[in-house]
mmCIF file of C-alpha atoms in Angstrom:
data_model
loop_
_atom_site.group_PDB
_atom_site.id
_atom_site.type_symbol
_atom_site.label_atom_id
_atom_site.label_comp_id
_atom_site.label_asym_id
_atom_site.label_seq_id
_atom_site.Cartn_x
_atom_site.Cartn_y
_atom_site.Cartn_z
ATOM 1 C CA MET A 1 -3.477 -10.718 -15.900
ATOM 2 C CA ILE A 2 -4.110 -12.609 -12.665
ATOM 3 C CA PHE A 3 -2.707 -11.415 -9.352
ATOM 4 C CA GLN A 4 -1.306 -14.221 -7.233
ATOM 5 C CA ILE A 5 -2.306 -13.274 -3.651
ATOM 6 C CA GLU A 6 -0.804 -16.451 -2.186
ATOM 7 C CA LYS A 7 2.630 -15.313 -3.376
ATOM 8 C CA PHE A 8 2.468 -12.523 -0.775
ATOM 9 C CA GLN A 9 1.796 -14.768 2.225
ATOM 10 C CA ASP A 10 5.167 -13.917 3.796
ATOM 11 C CA TYR A 11 4.729 -10.148 3.528
ATOM 12 C CA SER A 12 3.808 -7.459 6.012
ATOM 13 C CA ALA A 13 2.735 -3.958 5.047
ATOM 14 C CA THR A 14 2.819 -0.334 6.090
ATOM 15 C CA VAL A 15 0.012 2.051 5.184
ATOM 16 C CA SER A 16 1.028 5.735 5.129
ATOM 17 C CA VAL A 17 -1.222 8.725 4.594
ATOM 18 C CA LEU A 18 -0.889 12.488 4.975
ATOM 19 C CA ILE A 19 -3.882 14.161 6.590
ATOM 20 C CA HIS A 20 -4.182 17.937 6.334
ATOM 21 C CA ASN A 21 -5.825 20.026 9.037
ATOM 22 C CA THR A 22 -8.765 20.616 6.665
ATOM 23 C CA GLU A 23 -9.481 16.862 6.663
ATOM 24 C CA ASN A 24 -11.089 14.867 9.453
ATOM 25 C CA LYS A 25 -8.469 12.369 10.654
ATOM 26 C CA ASP A 26 -11.019 10.079 12.314
ATOM 27 C CA THR A 27 -13.077 9.928 9.105
ATOM 28 C CA VAL A 28 -10.041 9.059 6.964
ATOM 29 C CA LEU A 29 -8.912 6.336 9.401
ATOM 30 C CA SER A 30 -12.448 4.959 9.630
ATOM 31 C CA LYS A 31 -12.696 4.792 5.821
ATOM 32 C CA LEU A 32 -9.296 3.088 5.609
ATOM 33 C CA SER A 33 -10.456 0.499 8.118
ATOM 34 C CA SER A 34 -13.812 -0.141 6.458
ATOM 35 C CA VAL A 35 -12.617 -0.170 2.825
ATOM 36 C CA PHE A 36 -9.654 -2.458 3.591
ATOM 37 C CA GLY A 37 -11.710 -4.560 6.023
ATOM 38 C CA ILE A 38 -9.246 -4.413 8.922
ATOM 39 C CA GLU A 39 -9.009 -2.987 12.427
ATOM 40 C CA PHE A 40 -5.950 -0.926 13.245
ATOM 41 C CA ASN A 41 -6.264 -1.015 17.061
ATOM 42 C CA ASN A 42 -3.067 0.425 18.586
ATOM 43 C CA LYS A 43 -0.941 0.145 15.440
ATOM 44 C CA VAL A 44 -1.383 3.788 14.364
ATOM 45 C CA LEU A 45 1.680 6.027 14.639
ATOM 46 C CA GLU A 46 1.107 9.742 14.099
ATOM 47 C CA THR A 47 3.746 12.396 13.439
ATOM 48 C CA VAL A 48 2.518 15.984 13.317
ATOM 49 C CA THR A 49 4.430 18.504 11.232
ATOM 50 C CA GLU A 50 3.926 21.926 9.718
ATOM 51 C CA GLY A 51 3.183 22.492 6.043
ATOM 52 C CA HIS A 52 4.535 25.195 3.714
ATOM 53 C CA TRP A 53 1.769 27.615 4.685
ATOM 54 C CA LYS A 54 2.166 26.855 8.435
ATOM 55 C CA ASN A 55 -0.780 24.469 8.367
ATOM 56 C CA GLU A 56 -0.736 21.320 10.479
ATOM 57 C CA ILE A 57 -0.183 18.040 8.631
ATOM 58 C CA SER A 58 -0.349 14.609 10.237
ATOM 59 C CA LEU A 59 1.640 11.714 8.819
ATOM 60 C CA ILE A 60 -0.145 8.517 9.789
ATOM 61 C CA LYS A 61 1.667 5.172 9.560
ATOM 62 C CA ILE A 62 -0.085 1.908 10.238
ATOM 63 C CA GLU A 63 1.861 -1.339 10.508
ATOM 64 C CA LEU A 64 -0.053 -4.404 9.334
ATOM 65 C CA ASP A 65 0.651 -8.002 10.235
ATOM 66 C CA GLU A 66 0.651 -10.812 7.663
ATOM 67 C CA LEU A 67 -3.096 -11.538 7.943
ATOM 68 C CA GLN A 68 -4.016 -7.867 7.628
ATOM 69 C CA THR A 69 -1.615 -7.520 4.693
ATOM 70 C CA ARG A 70 -3.320 -10.384 2.898
ATOM 71 C CA SER A 71 -6.739 -8.827 3.553
ATOM 72 C CA VAL A 72 -5.599 -5.478 2.148
ATOM 73 C CA LEU A 73 -4.106 -7.139 -0.941
ATOM 74 C CA GLU A 74 -7.313 -9.053 -1.571
ATOM 75 C CA LYS A 75 -9.434 -5.908 -1.233
ATOM 76 C CA VAL A 76 -7.131 -3.836 -3.420
ATOM 77 C CA PHE A 77 -6.758 -6.293 -6.267
ATOM 78 C CA CYS A 78 -10.331 -7.585 -6.244
ATOM 79 C CA THR A 79 -11.711 -4.070 -6.647
ATOM 80 C CA LEU A 80 -9.246 -2.644 -9.178
ATOM 81 C CA SER A 81 -10.300 -2.079 -12.751
ATOM 82 C CA ILE A 82 -8.559 -3.997 -15.541
ATOM 83 C CA LEU A 83 -6.789 -0.757 -16.522
ATOM 84 C CA ASP A 84 -5.408 -0.301 -12.998
ATOM 85 C CA ARG A 85 -4.295 -3.948 -12.828
ATOM 86 C CA ASN A 86 -2.496 -3.563 -16.146
ATOM 87 C CA ALA A 87 -0.879 -0.316 -14.951
ATOM 88 C CA ILE A 88 0.491 -2.136 -11.910
ATOM 89 C CA SER A 89 1.791 -4.957 -14.077
ATOM 90 C CA ASP A 90 3.450 -2.503 -16.469
ATOM 91 C CA SER A 91 5.133 -0.600 -13.623
ATOM 92 C CA LEU A 92 6.246 -3.638 -11.619
ATOM 93 C CA ASN A 93 9.987 -2.945 -11.931
ATOM 94 C CA ARG A 94 9.541 0.724 -11.017
ATOM 95 C CA SER A 95 7.345 -0.200 -8.048
ATOM 96 C CA THR A 96 9.851 -2.579 -6.461
ATOM 97 C CA ASP A 97 13.075 -1.615 -4.737
ATOM 98 C CA GLU A 98 16.353 -3.510 -4.310
ATOM 99 C CA LYS A 99 15.070 -5.177 -1.107
ATOM 100 C CA GLU A 100 11.980 -6.540 -2.895
ATOM 101 C CA ASN A 101 9.631 -4.079 -1.191
ATOM 102 C CA PHE A 102 6.605 -3.515 -3.412
ATOM 103 C CA TYR A 103 4.880 -0.104 -3.434
ATOM 104 C CA LEU A 104 1.339 0.884 -4.397
ATOM 105 C CA ARG A 105 -0.464 4.231 -4.141
ATOM 106 C CA ARG A 106 -4.221 4.518 -3.743
ATOM 107 C CA ASP A 107 -6.311 7.660 -4.221
ATOM 108 C CA LYS A 108 -7.273 9.035 -0.775
ATOM 109 C CA GLN A 109 -10.291 11.024 -1.980
ATOM 110 C CA ASN A 110 -11.759 8.046 -3.856
ATOM 111 C CA LEU A 111 -11.064 5.759 -0.911
ATOM 112 C CA CYS A 112 -13.129 8.093 1.284
ATOM 113 C CA ILE A 113 -16.123 7.411 -0.978
ATOM 114 C CA GLY A 114 -15.473 3.667 -0.986
ATOM 115 C CA LYS A 115 -13.522 3.278 -4.247
ATOM 116 C CA ILE A 116 -10.003 1.874 -4.566
ATOM 117 C CA THR A 117 -8.108 3.447 -7.459
ATOM 118 C CA ILE A 118 -4.493 4.175 -8.378
ATOM 119 C CA SER A 119 -3.184 7.714 -7.889
ATOM 120 C CA ASP A 120 0.046 9.590 -7.348
ATOM 121 C CA LYS A 121 -1.759 12.688 -6.066
ATOM 122 C CA ASP A 122 -3.025 12.931 -2.482
ATOM 123 C CA SER A 123 -2.424 9.225 -2.152
ATOM 124 C CA ILE A 124 -2.385 6.508 0.452
ATOM 125 C CA LYS A 125 0.940 4.721 0.204
ATOM 126 C CA LEU A 126 1.116 0.964 0.678
ATOM 127 C CA LYS A 127 4.503 -0.662 1.196
ATOM 128 C CA PHE A 128 4.617 -4.458 1.121
ATOM 129 C CA LYS A 129 7.730 -5.928 2.764
ATOM 130 C CA PRO A 130 8.907 -9.534 2.403
ATOM 131 C CA LYS A 131 9.669 -11.363 5.634
ATOM 132 C CA ASN A 132 12.334 -13.564 4.055
ATOM 133 C CA LYS A 133 15.942 -12.539 3.482
ATOM 134 C CA TYR A 134 16.778 -10.466 0.462
ATOM 135 C CA LYS A 135 18.666 -12.245 -2.314
ATOM 136 C CA GLN A 136 19.973 -9.726 -4.832
ATOM 137 C CA ASN A 137 20.938 -12.106 -7.613
ATOM 138 C CA ASN A 138 17.484 -13.708 -7.678
ATOM 139 C CA LYS A 139 15.345 -10.577 -7.206
ATOM 140 C CA LEU A 140 13.460 -10.375 -10.511
ATOM 141 C CA ASN A 141 12.800 -14.106 -10.742
ATOM 142 C CA GLN A 142 11.327 -14.222 -7.220
ATOM 143 C CA LEU A 143 9.317 -11.056 -7.749
ATOM 144 C CA GLU A 144 7.757 -12.348 -10.951
ATOM 145 C CA LYS A 145 6.692 -15.528 -9.158
ATOM 146 C CA ARG A 146 5.030 -13.518 -6.355
ATOM 147 C CA THR A 147 3.174 -10.931 -8.366
ATOM 148 C CA LEU A 148 1.182 -10.599 -11.547
ATOM 149 C CA LYS A 149 1.148 -13.483 -13.929
ATOM 150 C CA GLY A 150 0.050 -13.258 -17.561
#
């Protein structure tokens, strides 16, 4: 399957990651920046909360513009294994909501050693949002044109 990056040219993205107090926030953000090949500058929003065991947890959200979104997509899909690409293709309907937002989760621990892999545990969440208006009756047709093609 071939991923059609150009179909996402009108998308922006949000990167979300939970960082526990046992993890170095600066290291995780630095790895995100270097692995995805983008600078975050002042686009990092941090919300600090308390975990179940009273430990501090930071929720980091980073808003990406269209150029950064394209860069992240290229990095993600160029480095994924065939198995991961097929898993994304197979879960396309489950990974897209009614507003055509497309969701991916990357493994945070692997990302910190320079690998981009799929994971639902301790993950970095990527939300890709279309800039155009949502059209409910044409959702699946448009999504198929923008994503993986067999």
